[in-house]
Amino acid sequence: MRPLLCCLGLAVLLEPCLACPSTCSCSTKKNGRLLAECAYKDLQEVPEGLSSNVTILTLSANRIGSLRQGSFAEVPEVQSLWLGYNQIGVVEPGAFDLLVHLKNLDLSHNKIADFPWQDLRNLSGLQILKMNNNRLAGLPRDAFRSLKDLRSLWLNDNELTTLAEGTFDNLPSLSQLQIFNNPFNCSCKVFWLKKWTENTSVSITKGGSTLCVAPSRLKGRAVTDIPNHYCIAPSVQLTYLSNLDNTVMYDGLTLSLHCSVAGSPPPEIRWKIQTSSHRVEISGPNVARDGNAKQSQERFLVFKNGTMAIPKFSKEDEGIYTCLAVNDVGMRDVSVNVALAGSENPVEDLLQDDPQASHLGGQSCYKGDEMDPSGAGEKLVIIYHVPRESKSRAGGAVPQVHLGTFLLALGITLYC
């Protein structure tokens, strides 16, 4: 009788370890891992009643349509999860939160268009991720950032038209990548991918099938074959202009800076202004063709030709002025620190303050004075002498003397 009771007690203790839904087949592998085989069972959801120590869960080739938060709450020890060839279209945030031991995840051949990429942050031990043959149209740049152990990534046969630069950064263990059969728009936004594939040691399977669908001039060509001359990173040059051609002139001191850019595609010009009282970002021209500001209260006037003007420049406008050139290949910027000074004898004061400064005299500048980008951030001193009438010793009136605007970068003389 006593041996029988011992056997019954042992069975009770072992029962939780061997729990298995009727639709699945469960067994212990030689390495001690518990396998729950639930493939080809016509299941419409993740079955309940699985043992908590299941380490391999196969749910492939069923009719599962969604993965809910808590779907895998019963199997927190799972290391390999196979969900391929289902009908999964919905993956709720938190569906994989508890699977911190996961090493292999197969979600291929489903209908996933939106995925809770933040869930991957908890899966730092993931080594294989298969998401091929789904409906993914985009990926966040940092989707895989936490996957330091990821060795194999399958993204082929989706609807990806572009990939953000840096998508595969911070994946030190990556050795295999599949991205073929995606409808890539080979604008310069994916030019980085060409450069990356030329320098990476990662094996990119069937690279010849990673083809461009658009634009028409590149249709059918491999992403790795985008011509270099189509995509050139921006260059930027900041110059001082003494006058504004074809624009409205303003009374008083007008600071005029011109941003010249080059690149392919043609870069967009943006301005950033930081003064003691303002922090302004301007993404495009705000002055109409007739020279009038689009908004009546606009302080910083930006023209289509890359020129920015600040009428009636004052001490409040002192600060850092940055011109940015942006296109699909990258961004470049150059900055200058603008300060205003004034006196009755500005040239003498300037020479006292900066022995390297040169006397510009009464010259007039009719062309742009280049500010070397390598000197970006150097202080640009504007000296402006307000015209006033003076009396001669004999008491006769002397004509107004307008010393105008002198622009000097400390250590760099801007010649006209």
Tab-separated table of C-alpha atoms in Angstrom:
chain	number	residue	atom	x	y	z
A	1	MET	CA	0.000	0.000	0.000
A	2	ARG	CA	2.807	2.378	0.959
A	3	PRO	CA	4.637	1.924	-2.423
A	4	LEU	CA	1.361	2.703	-4.238
A	5	LEU	CA	0.897	5.950	-2.292
A	6	CYS	CA	4.456	6.965	-3.071
A	7	CYS	CA	3.845	6.426	-6.783
A	8	LEU	CA	0.645	8.472	-6.658
A	9	GLY	CA	2.443	11.279	-4.834
A	10	LEU	CA	5.236	11.238	-7.409
A	11	ALA	CA	2.680	11.426	-10.222
A	12	VAL	CA	1.055	14.459	-8.642
A	13	LEU	CA	4.428	16.185	-8.384
A	14	LEU	CA	5.297	15.450	-11.996
A	15	GLU	CA	1.897	16.370	-13.448
A	16	PRO	CA	2.563	20.128	-13.856
A	17	CYS	CA	5.798	19.369	-15.726
A	18	LEU	CA	4.026	17.098	-18.197
A	19	ALA	CA	0.881	19.182	-18.728
A	20	CYS	CA	0.013	19.260	-22.405
A	21	PRO	CA	-3.118	20.396	-24.290
A	22	SER	CA	-4.941	17.594	-26.060
A	23	THR	CA	-4.228	19.197	-29.449
A	24	CYS	CA	-0.468	19.125	-28.871
A	25	SER	CA	2.164	16.480	-28.467
A	26	CYS	CA	4.657	17.077	-25.671
A	27	SER	CA	7.943	15.324	-25.076
A	28	THR	CA	11.285	15.778	-23.354
A	29	LYS	CA	14.332	16.013	-25.604
A	30	LYS	CA	17.658	14.384	-24.822
A	31	ASN	CA	19.054	17.733	-23.728
A	32	GLY	CA	16.292	18.000	-21.169
A	33	ARG	CA	14.277	20.618	-23.026
A	34	LEU	CA	10.514	20.174	-23.112
A	35	LEU	CA	8.999	20.318	-26.595
A	36	ALA	CA	5.344	21.203	-27.204
A	37	GLU	CA	4.512	20.263	-30.785
A	38	CYS	CA	1.260	21.968	-31.840
A	39	ALA	CA	1.771	22.388	-35.608
A	40	TYR	CA	-0.836	21.506	-38.247
A	41	LYS	CA	-3.671	21.375	-35.688
A	42	ASP	CA	-5.977	23.969	-37.252
A	43	LEU	CA	-5.612	26.122	-34.137
A	44	GLN	CA	-7.103	29.637	-34.188
A	45	GLU	CA	-5.303	30.863	-31.070
A	46	VAL	CA	-2.433	29.921	-28.781
A	47	PRO	CA	-3.657	26.878	-26.801
A	48	GLU	CA	-4.037	26.982	-23.031
A	49	GLY	CA	-2.766	24.379	-20.591
A	50	LEU	CA	0.889	24.337	-21.642
A	51	SER	CA	3.537	23.487	-19.067
A	52	SER	CA	5.396	26.424	-17.598
A	53	ASN	CA	8.771	24.848	-18.386
A	54	VAL	CA	8.184	24.384	-22.141
A	55	THR	CA	11.323	25.587	-23.924
A	56	ILE	CA	10.379	24.758	-27.532
A	57	LEU	CA	6.891	25.666	-28.749
A	58	THR	CA	5.873	24.877	-32.310
A	59	LEU	CA	2.653	26.509	-33.524
A	60	SER	CA	3.430	26.608	-37.244
A	61	ALA	CA	0.874	25.994	-39.988
A	62	ASN	CA	-2.276	26.775	-38.026
A	63	ARG	CA	-4.950	29.453	-38.443
A	64	ILE	CA	-3.908	31.755	-35.619
A	65	GLY	CA	-5.004	35.290	-36.503
A	66	SER	CA	-3.763	37.342	-33.553
A	67	LEU	CA	-1.306	37.330	-30.690
A	68	ARG	CA	-2.751	38.968	-27.591
A	69	GLN	CA	-0.998	40.388	-24.591
A	70	GLY	CA	-0.532	37.420	-22.301
A	71	SER	CA	-0.837	34.811	-25.058
A	72	PHE	CA	2.414	33.245	-23.832
A	73	ALA	CA	2.000	33.888	-20.105
A	74	GLU	CA	2.001	30.130	-19.416
A	75	VAL	CA	5.366	29.518	-21.100
A	76	PRO	CA	7.864	32.120	-19.800
A	77	GLU	CA	10.794	29.713	-20.291
A	78	VAL	CA	10.342	29.369	-24.060
A	79	GLN	CA	13.590	29.688	-26.019
A	80	SER	CA	12.326	28.746	-29.487
A	81	LEU	CA	8.922	29.898	-30.736
A	82	TRP	CA	7.778	28.884	-34.205
A	83	LEU	CA	4.704	30.723	-35.538
A	84	GLY	CA	5.293	30.589	-39.283
A	85	TYR	CA	2.551	29.910	-41.857
A	86	ASN	CA	-0.354	31.218	-39.821
A	87	GLN	CA	-2.739	34.117	-40.501
A	88	ILE	CA	-1.387	36.489	-37.876
A	89	GLY	CA	-2.383	40.051	-38.698
A	90	VAL	CA	-2.553	41.547	-35.201
A	91	VAL	CA	0.246	41.514	-32.644
A	92	GLU	CA	-0.687	43.392	-29.507
A	93	PRO	CA	1.979	45.352	-27.609
A	94	GLY	CA	3.259	43.178	-24.794
A	95	ALA	CA	2.601	39.874	-26.564
A	96	PHE	CA	6.268	38.882	-26.121
A	97	ASP	CA	7.018	40.792	-22.926
A	98	LEU	CA	7.511	37.726	-20.726
A	99	LEU	CA	9.673	35.728	-23.137
A	100	VAL	CA	13.000	37.053	-21.899
A	101	HIS	CA	14.757	33.728	-22.656
A	102	LEU	CA	13.725	33.679	-26.306
A	103	LYS	CA	16.520	32.875	-28.774
A	104	ASN	CA	14.612	31.908	-31.910
A	105	LEU	CA	11.442	33.615	-33.134
A	106	ASP	CA	9.753	32.705	-36.416
A	107	LEU	CA	6.855	34.907	-37.541
A	108	SER	CA	7.308	34.294	-41.263
A	109	HIS	CA	4.512	33.783	-43.797
A	110	ASN	CA	1.846	35.733	-41.942
A	111	LYS	CA	-0.064	38.995	-42.535
A	112	ILE	CA	1.783	41.307	-40.174
A	113	ALA	CA	1.761	44.939	-41.291
A	114	ASP	CA	2.176	46.601	-37.883
A	115	PHE	CA	4.433	45.171	-35.220
A	116	PRO	CA	5.121	46.369	-31.642
A	117	TRP	CA	8.847	46.837	-32.160
A	118	GLN	CA	9.268	47.973	-28.568
A	119	ASP	CA	8.632	44.369	-27.517
A	120	LEU	CA	12.024	43.401	-28.928
A	121	ARG	CA	13.751	45.435	-26.221
A	122	ASN	CA	13.100	42.625	-23.741
A	123	LEU	CA	14.443	39.965	-26.097
A	124	SER	CA	18.126	40.808	-25.768
A	125	GLY	CA	19.119	37.142	-26.154
A	126	LEU	CA	17.406	36.726	-29.530
A	127	GLN	CA	19.654	35.051	-32.119
A	128	ILE	CA	17.317	34.306	-35.031
A	129	LEU	CA	14.409	36.508	-36.124
A	130	LYS	CA	12.314	35.549	-39.131
A	131	MET	CA	9.748	38.106	-40.296
A	132	ASN	CA	9.884	37.366	-44.009
A	133	ASN	CA	6.779	37.021	-46.165
A	134	ASN	CA	4.657	39.503	-44.269
A	135	ARG	CA	3.252	42.957	-45.087
A	136	LEU	CA	5.795	45.170	-43.362
A	137	ALA	CA	6.017	48.531	-45.135
A	138	GLY	CA	8.449	50.208	-42.764
A	139	LEU	CA	10.794	49.729	-39.828
A	140	PRO	CA	11.808	52.154	-37.077
A	141	ARG	CA	15.481	53.013	-37.226
A	142	ASP	CA	16.034	51.536	-33.757
A	143	ALA	CA	13.824	48.456	-34.190
A	144	PHE	CA	16.691	46.012	-33.539
A	145	ARG	CA	18.918	48.178	-31.359
A	146	SER	CA	18.795	45.923	-28.282
A	147	LEU	CA	19.463	42.653	-30.125
A	148	LYS	CA	23.194	42.353	-29.458
A	149	ASP	CA	23.181	38.561	-30.006
A	150	LEU	CA	21.135	38.554	-33.228
A	151	ARG	CA	22.899	36.421	-35.856
A	152	SER	CA	20.255	35.938	-38.558
A	153	LEU	CA	17.596	38.436	-39.674
A	154	TRP	CA	15.017	37.651	-42.364
A	155	LEU	CA	13.039	40.570	-43.802
A	156	ASN	CA	12.662	39.422	-47.397
A	157	ASP	CA	9.340	39.356	-49.258
A	158	ASN	CA	7.726	42.243	-47.439
A	159	GLU	CA	6.558	45.668	-48.647
A	160	LEU	CA	9.576	47.689	-47.592
A	161	THR	CA	10.168	50.698	-49.848
A	162	THR	CA	13.002	52.200	-47.823
A	163	LEU	CA	15.152	51.598	-44.761
A	164	ALA	CA	16.359	54.279	-42.379
A	165	GLU	CA	20.097	54.772	-42.228
A	166	GLY	CA	21.490	52.934	-39.233
A	167	THR	CA	18.808	50.227	-39.164
A	168	PHE	CA	21.468	47.514	-38.870
A	169	ASP	CA	23.828	49.410	-36.597
A	170	ASN	CA	24.465	48.064	-33.108
A	171	LEU	CA	24.095	44.452	-34.278
A	172	PRO	CA	27.626	43.191	-33.596
A	173	SER	CA	26.690	39.504	-33.984
A	174	LEU	CA	24.756	39.799	-37.255
A	175	SER	CA	26.127	37.430	-39.890
A	176	GLN	CA	23.155	36.792	-42.196
A	177	LEU	CA	20.628	39.271	-43.610
A	178	GLN	CA	17.842	38.679	-46.100
A	179	ILE	CA	16.110	41.737	-47.561
A	180	PHE	CA	15.443	40.648	-51.148
A	181	ASN	CA	12.048	40.868	-52.874
A	182	ASN	CA	11.036	44.182	-51.364
A	183	PRO	CA	9.735	47.045	-53.568
A	184	PHE	CA	12.562	49.458	-52.787
A	185	ASN	CA	12.252	53.060	-53.896
A	186	CYS	CA	15.878	53.728	-54.723
A	187	SER	CA	15.905	57.391	-53.890
A	188	CYS	CA	18.999	58.660	-52.179
A	189	LYS	CA	17.373	57.723	-48.863
A	190	VAL	CA	18.606	54.154	-49.409
A	191	PHE	CA	21.971	55.149	-50.857
A	192	TRP	CA	23.473	54.426	-47.443
A	193	LEU	CA	22.435	50.789	-47.890
A	194	LYS	CA	24.651	50.503	-50.960
A	195	LYS	CA	27.612	51.883	-49.018
A	196	TRP	CA	26.843	49.649	-46.059
A	197	THR	CA	26.698	46.478	-48.170
A	198	GLU	CA	30.047	47.371	-49.753
A	199	ASN	CA	31.762	47.543	-46.372
A	200	THR	CA	29.944	45.029	-44.177
A	201	SER	CA	31.033	41.469	-43.481
A	202	VAL	CA	27.396	40.396	-43.148
A	203	SER	CA	26.263	37.853	-45.716
A	204	ILE	CA	23.357	39.365	-47.652
A	205	THR	CA	21.500	36.443	-49.173
A	206	LYS	CA	20.465	36.788	-52.824
A	207	GLY	CA	21.769	40.341	-52.988
A	208	GLY	CA	21.101	40.406	-56.724
A	209	SER	CA	17.369	40.178	-56.020
A	210	THR	CA	17.399	43.312	-53.872
A	211	LEU	CA	16.056	45.376	-56.757
A	212	CYS	CA	14.713	48.878	-57.238
A	213	VAL	CA	11.069	49.292	-58.220
A	214	ALA	CA	11.310	53.101	-58.393
A	215	PRO	CA	12.288	55.620	-59.674
A	216	SER	CA	11.727	54.574	-63.270
A	217	ARG	CA	15.333	55.272	-64.333
A	218	LEU	CA	16.561	52.673	-61.825
A	219	LYS	CA	13.740	50.148	-62.059
A	220	GLY	CA	15.087	46.620	-62.181
A	221	ARG	CA	18.570	47.583	-61.040
A	222	ALA	CA	20.011	46.280	-57.798
A	223	VAL	CA	20.031	48.585	-54.806
A	224	THR	CA	23.771	47.986	-54.689
A	225	ASP	CA	24.054	49.432	-58.220
A	226	ILE	CA	22.714	52.958	-57.558
A	227	PRO	CA	25.097	55.294	-59.480
A	228	ASN	CA	27.284	57.376	-57.196
A	229	HIS	CA	26.646	60.609	-59.091
A	230	TYR	CA	22.913	60.414	-58.328
A	231	CYS	CA	23.555	60.893	-54.642
A	232	ILE	CA	26.050	63.452	-53.355
A	233	ALA	CA	26.096	64.658	-49.765
A	234	PRO	CA	25.480	68.382	-49.250
A	235	SER	CA	28.152	71.028	-49.108
A	236	VAL	CA	27.439	74.416	-47.591
A	237	GLN	CA	29.080	77.828	-47.650
A	238	LEU	CA	28.080	80.859	-45.634
A	239	THR	CA	28.815	84.300	-47.067
A	240	TYR	CA	28.135	87.903	-46.153
A	241	LEU	CA	26.249	90.045	-48.629
A	242	SER	CA	26.342	93.817	-48.509
A	243	ASN	CA	23.185	94.239	-50.537
A	244	LEU	CA	20.140	92.243	-51.546
A	245	ASP	CA	19.475	92.167	-55.255
A	246	ASN	CA	15.824	92.096	-56.282
A	247	THR	CA	14.624	92.410	-52.720
A	248	VAL	CA	13.101	95.152	-50.631
A	249	MET	CA	15.677	97.314	-48.861
A	250	TYR	CA	15.128	98.426	-45.288
A	251	ASP	CA	16.204	101.515	-43.378
A	252	GLY	CA	18.938	101.105	-40.784
A	253	LEU	CA	21.429	98.286	-40.402
A	254	THR	CA	20.407	95.086	-42.174
A	255	LEU	CA	22.419	91.937	-41.506
A	256	SER	CA	22.475	89.806	-44.656
A	257	LEU	CA	23.864	86.273	-44.721
A	258	HIS	CA	23.806	84.031	-47.760
A	259	CYS	CA	23.838	80.245	-47.659
A	260	SER	CA	25.193	78.575	-50.805
A	261	VAL	CA	24.625	74.834	-51.060
A	262	ALA	CA	25.389	72.021	-53.476
A	263	GLY	CA	24.590	68.323	-53.646
A	264	SER	CA	22.388	65.754	-55.358
A	265	PRO	CA	19.471	65.845	-54.934
A	266	PRO	CA	19.568	69.652	-54.449
A	267	PRO	CA	19.711	70.296	-50.696
A	268	GLU	CA	17.015	72.073	-48.737
A	269	ILE	CA	18.215	75.123	-46.827
A	270	ARG	CA	17.264	75.527	-43.184
A	271	TRP	CA	18.253	78.146	-40.643
A	272	LYS	CA	18.705	77.937	-36.901
A	273	ILE	CA	19.013	81.132	-34.886
A	274	GLN	CA	19.876	81.218	-31.211
A	275	THR	CA	19.913	84.567	-29.427
A	276	SER	CA	19.527	85.470	-25.784
A	277	SER	CA	15.758	85.762	-26.218
A	278	HIS	CA	14.977	83.628	-29.266
A	279	ARG	CA	15.493	80.083	-30.456
A	280	VAL	CA	14.155	79.970	-34.004
A	281	GLU	CA	14.166	77.296	-36.706
A	282	ILE	CA	13.160	78.234	-40.249
A	283	SER	CA	12.696	75.385	-42.716
A	284	GLY	CA	12.185	77.371	-45.901
A	285	PRO	CA	11.693	80.819	-47.407
A	286	ASN	CA	9.220	83.060	-45.622
A	287	VAL	CA	9.409	85.994	-48.033
A	288	ALA	CA	7.161	86.179	-51.085
A	289	ARG	CA	8.416	87.108	-54.551
A	290	ASP	CA	7.370	90.716	-54.048
A	291	GLY	CA	9.728	90.962	-51.086
A	292	ASN	CA	7.032	91.033	-48.431
A	293	ALA	CA	7.185	88.689	-45.460
A	294	LYS	CA	4.484	86.034	-45.507
A	295	GLN	CA	3.794	86.795	-41.870
A	296	SER	CA	3.665	90.453	-40.884
A	297	GLN	CA	5.498	89.846	-37.608
A	298	GLU	CA	8.366	87.871	-39.158
A	299	ARG	CA	11.690	89.024	-37.687
A	300	PHE	CA	14.114	86.923	-39.698
A	301	LEU	CA	13.542	87.154	-43.451
A	302	VAL	CA	14.546	84.120	-45.498
A	303	PHE	CA	14.553	84.317	-49.286
A	304	LYS	CA	14.313	81.526	-51.812
A	305	ASN	CA	17.856	82.154	-53.057
A	306	GLY	CA	19.338	81.200	-49.677
A	307	THR	CA	19.719	84.700	-48.290
A	308	MET	CA	18.602	85.663	-44.813
A	309	ALA	CA	18.162	89.285	-43.749
A	310	ILE	CA	17.525	90.822	-40.354
A	311	PRO	CA	16.384	94.449	-40.819
A	312	LYS	CA	17.260	96.973	-38.106
A	313	PHE	CA	19.729	94.589	-36.522
A	314	SER	CA	20.122	95.303	-32.806
A	315	LYS	CA	21.836	93.929	-29.718
A	316	GLU	CA	18.847	91.656	-29.161
A	317	ASP	CA	19.690	89.874	-32.417
A	318	GLU	CA	23.200	88.889	-31.350
A	319	GLY	CA	23.768	85.152	-31.289
A	320	ILE	CA	24.630	82.089	-33.316
A	321	TYR	CA	23.323	81.853	-36.875
A	322	THR	CA	23.472	78.393	-38.466
A	323	CYS	CA	22.765	77.438	-42.055
A	324	LEU	CA	21.958	73.772	-42.681
A	325	ALA	CA	21.953	71.988	-46.032
A	326	VAL	CA	19.850	68.824	-45.999
A	327	ASN	CA	19.172	66.188	-48.655
A	328	ASP	CA	18.470	62.460	-48.697
A	329	VAL	CA	22.160	61.635	-48.400
A	330	GLY	CA	22.961	63.680	-45.326
A	331	MET	CA	23.292	67.088	-43.696
A	332	ARG	CA	26.000	69.732	-43.391
A	333	ASP	CA	25.922	72.961	-41.438
A	334	VAL	CA	28.029	76.029	-40.819
A	335	SER	CA	27.585	78.538	-38.015
A	336	VAL	CA	28.696	82.020	-37.188
A	337	ASN	CA	28.481	83.924	-33.916
A	338	VAL	CA	27.260	87.445	-34.585
A	339	ALA	CA	27.866	90.342	-32.210
A	340	LEU	CA	27.137	94.051	-32.529
A	341	ALA	CA	29.475	96.826	-31.455
A	342	GLY	CA	29.355	100.564	-31.975
A	343	SER	CA	31.420	103.631	-31.245
A	344	GLU	CA	32.344	106.986	-32.676
A	345	ASN	CA	35.588	105.509	-33.974
A	346	PRO	CA	34.759	101.861	-34.755
A	347	VAL	CA	37.832	101.082	-36.851
A	348	GLU	CA	40.236	102.264	-34.163
A	349	ASP	CA	38.360	100.302	-31.498
A	350	LEU	CA	38.444	97.205	-33.668
A	351	LEU	CA	42.205	97.443	-34.153
A	352	GLN	CA	42.674	97.855	-30.409
A	353	ASP	CA	40.480	94.849	-29.630
A	354	ASP	CA	41.921	92.630	-32.370
A	355	PRO	CA	45.459	93.385	-33.593
A	356	GLN	CA	44.964	90.940	-36.497
A	357	ALA	CA	41.978	92.807	-37.872
A	358	SER	CA	42.456	94.818	-41.045
A	359	HIS	CA	41.217	98.279	-41.872
A	360	LEU	CA	38.521	98.007	-44.510
A	361	GLY	CA	38.263	101.762	-44.803
A	362	GLY	CA	35.374	103.042	-46.827
A	363	GLN	CA	35.246	100.176	-49.278
A	364	SER	CA	31.928	98.896	-50.532
A	365	CYS	CA	31.406	95.179	-50.920
A	366	TYR	CA	29.522	94.213	-54.073
A	367	LYS	CA	30.067	90.478	-53.826
A	368	GLY	CA	29.738	87.829	-51.171
A	369	ASP	CA	32.542	87.614	-48.645
A	370	GLU	CA	33.160	83.961	-47.924
A	371	MET	CA	33.334	82.659	-44.392
A	372	ASP	CA	35.471	79.539	-44.392
A	373	PRO	CA	33.376	76.647	-42.998
A	374	SER	CA	36.470	75.480	-41.134
A	375	GLY	CA	36.108	78.654	-39.084
A	376	ALA	CA	32.490	77.867	-38.184
A	377	GLY	CA	31.644	79.182	-34.788
A	378	GLU	CA	34.259	81.981	-34.859
A	379	LYS	CA	32.831	85.279	-33.636
A	380	LEU	CA	31.739	87.628	-36.368
A	381	VAL	CA	31.880	91.233	-35.181
A	382	ILE	CA	29.571	93.767	-36.743
A	383	ILE	CA	30.595	97.366	-36.124
A	384	TYR	CA	28.024	99.925	-37.033
A	385	HIS	CA	28.471	103.661	-36.606
A	386	VAL	CA	25.175	105.511	-36.447
A	387	PRO	CA	25.376	108.567	-38.740
A	388	ARG	CA	25.105	111.902	-36.998
A	389	GLU	CA	25.764	115.527	-37.850
A	390	SER	CA	28.948	117.042	-36.484
A	391	LYS	CA	29.988	120.638	-36.208
A	392	SER	CA	33.300	121.791	-37.542
A	393	ARG	CA	35.568	123.861	-35.330
A	394	ALA	CA	34.421	126.832	-37.334
A	395	GLY	CA	30.852	125.874	-36.552
A	396	GLY	CA	30.034	124.840	-40.086
A	397	ALA	CA	28.064	121.717	-40.705
A	398	VAL	CA	29.955	118.674	-41.906
A	399	PRO	CA	28.141	116.114	-44.086
A	400	GLN	CA	27.058	112.906	-42.377
A	401	VAL	CA	29.721	110.214	-42.310
A	402	HIS	CA	28.296	106.722	-42.655
A	403	LEU	CA	30.983	104.234	-41.776
A	404	GLY	CA	28.560	101.463	-42.543
A	405	THR	CA	28.925	97.829	-41.572
A	406	PHE	CA	32.242	96.057	-41.032
A	407	LEU	CA	32.184	92.283	-40.834
A	408	LEU	CA	35.260	90.615	-39.453
A	409	ALA	CA	35.787	87.068	-38.221
A	410	LEU	CA	38.288	87.074	-35.406
A	411	GLY	CA	41.533	85.897	-36.919
A	412	ILE	CA	39.996	85.903	-40.412
A	413	THR	CA	39.777	89.066	-42.485
A	414	LEU	CA	36.885	89.198	-44.931
A	415	TYR	CA	38.095	91.091	-47.964
A	416	CYS	CA	35.758	92.705	-50.451
